[in-house]
């Protein structure tokens, strides 16, 4: 390429309609390689630099970071990956903005005397909120050394996902849920755990939770149709989960003992009530299924005394 067919940095800037500072910026970052240097050491560019500079400007109008622009220019097929990454990032940012907007409406629309308390609640979580504190709560609440696949299944069903476009009421509910799992005594083991979580009571938690998952699924249909708690397959599966995990038989005496044990166990009703406000009504929470089954058991063991 002859010297006459090359441009100085100023000429290239004029051709592209940008400043010399812009051309120098991209050159210094390796996005716009110079073709040669003049005798005086000044940068010289060929006509292909103009097309490359125009491409850089087009990519930058989309707010692509400079490293991503370099990838698109130098790696075949990189544009598709970069676009996908930017769309994911943009989705995250937009979700954060929607949560902030709903949180601001929550504060704007409440009574002035409630704003300070609600502001403290909202300030206790990120926007959009992370589900990590909720998952951590369950890892602490569940019996130790459960198989990973069982723990994952329980957490997947017990932890509600933040809505992408929340209402102010959903923001408040999520904030209350985060405050609950972050409060004192919640999620601790030992004296705050249900009896069946304690190894010294002789229960096998893996057997128990495998059975409870099945029992809760069986209890969902009558819950959805608002049937009163009653005997049947769901209750039998529920009791069998406790009996098998304890290495004993399902007998009337065992059912009476189980009814008393479950009535004395610590409860996390607040968690399930808040979770129900955030989940699809067609999918009853495990807490609702557990309460329905406990009520069915209590009704059954009370019959002889009636």
Short mmCIF file of C-alpha atoms in Angstrom, two decimals:
data_model
loop_
_atom_site.label_atom_id
_atom_site.label_comp_id
_atom_site.label_asym_id
_atom_site.label_seq_id
_atom_site.Cartn_x
_atom_site.Cartn_y
_atom_site.Cartn_z
CA UNK A 1 0.00 0.00 0.00
CA UNK A 2 1.46 3.35 -1.03
CA UNK A 3 1.81 6.28 1.29
CA UNK A 4 -0.63 8.25 -0.89
CA UNK A 5 -3.42 5.72 -0.20
CA UNK A 6 -3.09 5.98 3.56
CA UNK A 7 -4.61 8.52 5.93
CA UNK A 8 -3.26 10.30 8.92
CA UNK A 9 -5.14 9.99 12.18
CA UNK A 10 -6.81 13.34 11.55
CA UNK A 11 -7.87 12.36 8.04
CA UNK A 12 -9.35 9.10 9.25
CA UNK A 13 -11.21 10.93 12.01
CA UNK A 14 -12.62 13.39 9.46
CA UNK A 15 -13.71 10.59 7.14
CA UNK A 16 -15.52 8.81 9.99
CA UNK A 17 -16.98 11.94 11.55
CA UNK A 18 -15.31 11.38 14.92
CA UNK A 19 -12.63 13.17 16.89
CA UNK A 20 -8.94 12.41 16.74
CA UNK A 21 -9.18 11.51 20.43
CA UNK A 22 -11.70 8.78 19.58
CA UNK A 23 -9.47 7.27 16.89
CA UNK A 24 -6.48 7.35 19.24
CA UNK A 25 -8.54 5.72 22.03
CA UNK A 26 -9.48 2.74 19.86
CA UNK A 27 -6.01 2.50 18.40
CA UNK A 28 -4.39 2.41 21.83
CA UNK A 29 -6.69 -0.45 22.82
CA UNK A 30 -5.81 -2.51 19.76
CA UNK A 31 -9.21 -2.23 18.09
CA UNK A 32 -7.94 -0.12 15.20
CA UNK A 33 -4.51 -1.31 14.06
CA UNK A 34 -2.42 1.23 12.18
CA UNK A 35 -1.10 0.24 8.76
CA UNK A 36 2.22 2.07 9.06
CA UNK A 37 4.06 5.01 10.57
CA UNK A 38 5.19 8.13 8.76
CA UNK A 39 8.84 9.19 8.66
CA UNK A 40 8.05 11.42 11.60
CA UNK A 41 6.53 8.52 13.57
CA UNK A 42 2.90 9.50 13.03
CA UNK A 43 0.21 6.86 12.64
CA UNK A 44 -1.07 6.03 9.19
CA UNK A 45 -4.21 4.10 8.36
CA UNK A 46 -5.47 2.32 5.25
CA UNK A 47 -9.01 2.64 3.83
CA UNK A 48 -10.04 -0.64 5.57
CA UNK A 49 -9.62 1.18 8.88
CA UNK A 50 -12.62 3.34 8.02
CA UNK A 51 -14.92 0.29 7.75
CA UNK A 52 -13.52 -1.09 10.99
CA UNK A 53 -14.01 2.23 12.78
CA UNK A 54 -17.61 2.44 11.57
CA UNK A 55 -18.22 -1.08 12.86
CA UNK A 56 -16.72 -0.12 16.22
CA UNK A 57 -18.99 2.88 16.48
CA UNK A 58 -22.06 0.78 15.62
CA UNK A 59 -21.20 -1.74 18.30
CA UNK A 60 -20.51 0.96 20.86
CA UNK A 61 -23.93 2.56 20.24
CA UNK A 62 -25.32 -0.67 21.70
CA UNK A 63 -23.23 -0.03 24.84
CA UNK A 64 -21.07 -3.07 24.20
CA UNK A 65 -17.95 -2.98 26.40
CA UNK A 66 -14.66 -2.42 24.58
CA UNK A 67 -13.43 -6.00 25.24
CA UNK A 68 -16.62 -7.39 23.67
CA UNK A 69 -16.17 -5.10 20.67
CA UNK A 70 -12.69 -6.52 20.21
CA UNK A 71 -14.07 -10.07 20.33
CA UNK A 72 -16.66 -9.29 17.66
CA UNK A 73 -14.03 -7.77 15.39
CA UNK A 74 -11.47 -10.52 15.79
CA UNK A 75 -13.40 -13.75 16.44
CA UNK A 76 -15.71 -15.31 13.89
CA UNK A 77 -19.15 -16.00 15.37
CA UNK A 78 -18.47 -13.92 18.48
CA UNK A 79 -21.27 -11.45 17.76
CA UNK A 80 -24.00 -13.99 18.57
CA UNK A 81 -22.42 -14.86 21.93
CA UNK A 82 -21.88 -11.21 22.80
CA UNK A 83 -25.49 -10.33 21.97
CA UNK A 84 -26.79 -13.22 24.09
CA UNK A 85 -24.63 -12.11 27.01
CA UNK A 86 -25.79 -8.53 26.72
CA UNK A 87 -29.43 -9.59 26.61
CA UNK A 88 -28.96 -11.59 29.81
CA UNK A 89 -27.28 -8.65 31.52
CA UNK A 90 -29.97 -6.27 30.30
CA UNK A 91 -32.69 -8.59 31.58
CA UNK A 92 -31.06 -8.60 35.02
CA UNK A 93 -30.81 -4.82 35.04
CA UNK A 94 -34.42 -4.40 33.93
CA UNK A 95 -35.60 -6.82 36.64
CA UNK A 96 -33.70 -4.78 39.21
CA UNK A 97 -35.37 -1.60 37.95
CA UNK A 98 -38.83 -3.19 38.12
CA UNK A 99 -38.18 -4.29 41.72
CA UNK A 100 -36.95 -0.81 42.62
CA UNK A 101 -40.04 0.74 41.02
CA UNK A 102 -42.39 -1.59 42.92
CA UNK A 103 -40.50 -0.92 46.17
CA UNK A 104 -40.82 2.83 45.66
CA UNK A 105 -44.57 2.49 45.01
CA UNK A 106 -44.82 0.39 48.18
CA UNK A 107 -43.29 3.24 50.18
CA UNK A 108 -45.21 5.95 48.36
CA UNK A 109 -48.61 4.33 48.81
CA UNK A 110 -48.38 3.28 52.47
CA UNK A 111 -49.37 5.35 55.48
CA UNK A 112 -46.60 7.76 56.61
CA UNK A 113 -46.31 6.04 59.98
CA UNK A 114 -45.55 2.71 58.23
CA UNK A 115 -42.77 3.98 55.94
CA UNK A 116 -39.87 3.63 58.34
CA UNK A 117 -40.69 0.00 59.14
CA UNK A 118 -41.21 -0.89 55.48
CA UNK A 119 -38.00 0.87 54.50
CA UNK A 120 -36.09 -1.24 57.02
CA UNK A 121 -37.67 -4.39 55.59
CA UNK A 122 -36.81 -3.46 52.00
CA UNK A 123 -33.31 -2.45 53.02
CA UNK A 124 -32.69 -5.94 54.36
CA UNK A 125 -32.69 -7.52 50.90
CA UNK A 126 -31.24 -6.84 47.48
CA UNK A 127 -33.36 -5.84 44.49
CA UNK A 128 -34.21 -8.13 42.87
CA UNK A 129 -33.91 -10.27 45.99
CA UNK A 130 -31.49 -13.17 46.20
CA UNK A 131 -32.93 -16.55 47.14
CA UNK A 132 -29.62 -17.54 48.78
CA UNK A 133 -30.78 -16.62 52.34
CA UNK A 134 -33.89 -18.76 51.87
CA UNK A 135 -31.88 -21.72 50.58
CA UNK A 136 -29.45 -21.29 53.49
CA UNK A 137 -32.38 -21.33 55.92
CA UNK A 138 -33.50 -24.69 54.54
CA UNK A 139 -30.02 -26.19 54.63
CA UNK A 140 -29.92 -25.27 58.32
CA UNK A 141 -33.47 -26.37 59.06
CA UNK A 142 -33.27 -29.75 57.32
CA UNK A 143 -31.63 -32.71 59.05
CA UNK A 144 -27.85 -32.89 58.59
CA UNK A 145 -26.29 -35.15 55.98
CA UNK A 146 -29.34 -35.57 53.76
CA UNK A 147 -28.36 -36.74 50.26
CA UNK A 148 -27.63 -33.79 47.97
CA UNK A 149 -30.35 -34.80 45.49
CA UNK A 150 -32.97 -34.81 48.27
CA UNK A 151 -31.84 -31.49 49.71
CA UNK A 152 -31.95 -29.92 46.22
CA UNK A 153 -35.46 -31.25 45.59
CA UNK A 154 -36.75 -29.90 48.90
CA UNK A 155 -35.17 -26.48 48.39
CA UNK A 156 -36.48 -26.29 44.83
CA UNK A 157 -40.05 -26.76 46.07
CA UNK A 158 -39.74 -24.73 49.27
CA UNK A 159 -38.00 -21.58 48.00
CA UNK A 160 -40.20 -19.24 45.91
CA UNK A 161 -38.61 -17.48 42.97
CA UNK A 162 -38.82 -13.66 42.80
CA UNK A 163 -41.34 -12.53 40.17
CA UNK A 164 -39.74 -10.74 37.22
CA UNK A 165 -42.34 -7.95 37.38
CA UNK A 166 -43.42 -7.74 41.03
CA UNK A 167 -46.31 -5.84 42.53
CA UNK A 168 -45.66 -3.67 45.58
CA UNK A 169 -47.43 -6.32 47.69
CA UNK A 170 -45.04 -9.01 46.43
CA UNK A 171 -42.06 -6.83 47.29
CA UNK A 172 -43.38 -6.49 50.83
CA UNK A 173 -44.01 -10.24 51.11
CA UNK A 174 -40.51 -11.10 49.89
CA UNK A 175 -39.01 -8.57 52.31
CA UNK A 176 -40.95 -10.13 55.19
CA UNK A 177 -39.82 -13.59 54.10
CA UNK A 178 -36.19 -12.49 54.11
CA UNK A 179 -36.65 -10.93 57.54
CA UNK A 180 -38.17 -14.17 58.83
CA UNK A 181 -35.33 -16.43 57.67
CA UNK A 182 -32.76 -13.93 58.96
CA UNK A 183 -34.32 -13.66 62.40
CA UNK A 184 -32.95 -15.19 65.60
CA UNK A 185 -33.52 -18.90 66.27
CA UNK A 186 -34.93 -19.66 62.83
CA UNK A 187 -33.13 -22.39 60.99
CA UNK A 188 -30.99 -23.47 63.93
CA UNK A 189 -30.57 -27.14 64.72
CA UNK A 190 -30.96 -28.93 68.02
CA UNK A 191 -33.76 -27.74 70.26
CA UNK A 192 -35.39 -25.75 67.45
CA UNK A 193 -35.68 -28.78 65.15
CA UNK A 194 -38.61 -31.20 64.76
CA UNK A 195 -38.19 -34.43 66.69
CA UNK A 196 -37.71 -36.51 63.53
CA UNK A 197 -34.70 -34.38 62.61
CA UNK A 198 -32.78 -35.53 65.67
CA UNK A 199 -30.66 -38.61 65.23
CA UNK A 200 -30.89 -39.47 68.93
CA UNK A 201 -34.63 -40.07 68.43
CA UNK A 202 -33.82 -42.94 66.04
CA UNK A 203 -35.31 -41.49 62.86
CA UNK A 204 -33.73 -41.93 59.42
CA UNK A 205 -34.26 -38.54 57.75
CA UNK A 206 -33.63 -39.74 54.18
CA UNK A 207 -36.39 -42.36 54.46
CA UNK A 208 -38.65 -39.79 56.11
CA UNK A 209 -38.29 -37.05 53.50
CA UNK A 210 -38.57 -39.40 50.53
CA UNK A 211 -41.90 -40.51 51.98
CA UNK A 212 -43.08 -37.01 52.88
CA UNK A 213 -42.53 -35.74 49.34
CA UNK A 214 -44.88 -38.46 48.08
CA UNK A 215 -47.42 -37.80 50.84
CA UNK A 216 -47.51 -34.06 50.15
CA UNK A 217 -48.11 -34.73 46.45
CA UNK A 218 -51.03 -37.03 47.32
CA UNK A 219 -52.51 -34.36 49.63
CA UNK A 220 -52.44 -31.65 46.95
CA UNK A 221 -55.64 -32.64 45.06
CA UNK A 222 -57.93 -32.53 48.11
CA UNK A 223 -56.27 -29.28 49.17
CA UNK A 224 -57.03 -27.72 45.79
CA UNK A 225 -60.67 -28.78 45.98
CA UNK A 226 -60.92 -27.56 49.60
CA UNK A 227 -61.85 -30.98 50.95
CA UNK A 228 -61.72 -31.35 54.70
CA UNK A 229 -58.80 -33.42 56.06
CA UNK A 230 -59.74 -37.10 55.95
CA UNK A 231 -58.39 -40.64 56.00
CA UNK A 232 -57.06 -42.21 52.84
CA UNK A 233 -53.98 -42.83 50.74
CA UNK A 234 -52.34 -39.49 51.48
CA UNK A 235 -52.62 -39.93 55.24
CA UNK A 236 -51.43 -43.55 55.07
CA UNK A 237 -48.39 -42.48 53.04
CA UNK A 238 -47.69 -39.67 55.52
CA UNK A 239 -47.79 -41.96 58.56
CA UNK A 240 -45.79 -44.66 56.75
CA UNK A 241 -43.00 -42.16 56.09
CA UNK A 242 -42.58 -41.57 59.82
CA UNK A 243 -43.04 -45.23 60.74
CA UNK A 244 -40.53 -46.55 58.20
CA UNK A 245 -37.99 -43.88 59.06
CA UNK A 246 -38.27 -44.90 62.72
CA UNK A 247 -38.02 -48.61 61.90
CA UNK A 248 -41.42 -49.42 63.31
CA UNK A 249 -44.89 -50.43 62.12
CA UNK A 250 -47.88 -48.23 61.37
CA UNK A 251 -50.28 -49.11 64.20
CA UNK A 252 -53.07 -47.18 65.97
CA UNK A 253 -50.71 -46.68 68.92
CA UNK A 254 -48.00 -45.30 66.65
CA UNK A 255 -50.49 -42.90 65.07
CA UNK A 256 -51.46 -41.58 68.48
CA UNK A 257 -47.80 -41.05 69.41
CA UNK A 258 -47.10 -39.41 66.07
CA UNK A 259 -50.05 -37.04 66.47
CA UNK A 260 -48.72 -35.89 69.83
CA UNK A 261 -45.15 -35.57 68.57
CA UNK A 262 -46.15 -33.46 65.56
CA UNK A 263 -48.33 -31.22 67.74
CA UNK A 264 -45.32 -30.50 69.99
CA UNK A 265 -42.81 -29.91 67.16
CA UNK A 266 -41.53 -26.40 66.37
CA UNK A 267 -43.40 -24.81 63.47
CA UNK A 268 -42.53 -22.38 60.71
CA UNK A 269 -46.07 -21.38 59.76
CA UNK A 270 -45.00 -17.82 59.05
CA UNK A 271 -42.66 -19.04 56.32
CA UNK A 272 -45.37 -21.06 54.59
CA UNK A 273 -47.99 -18.32 54.81
CA UNK A 274 -45.63 -15.84 53.16
CA UNK A 275 -44.52 -18.38 50.57
CA UNK A 276 -48.15 -19.10 49.64
CA UNK A 277 -48.58 -15.40 48.76
CA UNK A 278 -45.75 -15.71 46.22
CA UNK A 279 -46.54 -19.04 44.58
CA UNK A 280 -49.10 -20.33 42.11
CA UNK A 281 -52.35 -21.17 43.98
CA UNK A 282 -52.55 -24.37 41.91
CA UNK A 283 -49.44 -25.66 43.68
CA UNK A 284 -50.09 -25.93 47.44
CA UNK A 285 -47.02 -25.43 49.60
CA UNK A 286 -45.48 -28.29 51.52
CA UNK A 287 -46.50 -26.45 54.68
CA UNK A 288 -50.17 -26.47 53.65
CA UNK A 289 -49.97 -30.18 52.78
CA UNK A 290 -48.30 -30.95 56.11
CA UNK A 291 -50.98 -29.08 58.05
CA UNK A 292 -53.76 -30.86 56.13
CA UNK A 293 -52.21 -34.25 56.85
CA UNK A 294 -51.65 -33.44 60.53
CA UNK A 295 -55.29 -32.37 60.80
CA UNK A 296 -56.37 -35.64 59.15
CA UNK A 297 -54.23 -37.61 61.60
CA UNK A 298 -55.54 -35.69 64.62
CA UNK A 299 -59.13 -36.28 63.51
CA UNK A 300 -58.51 -39.99 63.08
CA UNK A 301 -56.84 -40.57 66.46
CA UNK A 302 -59.55 -38.55 68.19
CA UNK A 303 -62.37 -40.75 66.85
CA UNK A 304 -62.27 -43.47 69.55
CA UNK A 305 -62.62 -40.83 72.25
CA UNK A 306 -65.53 -39.13 70.50
#
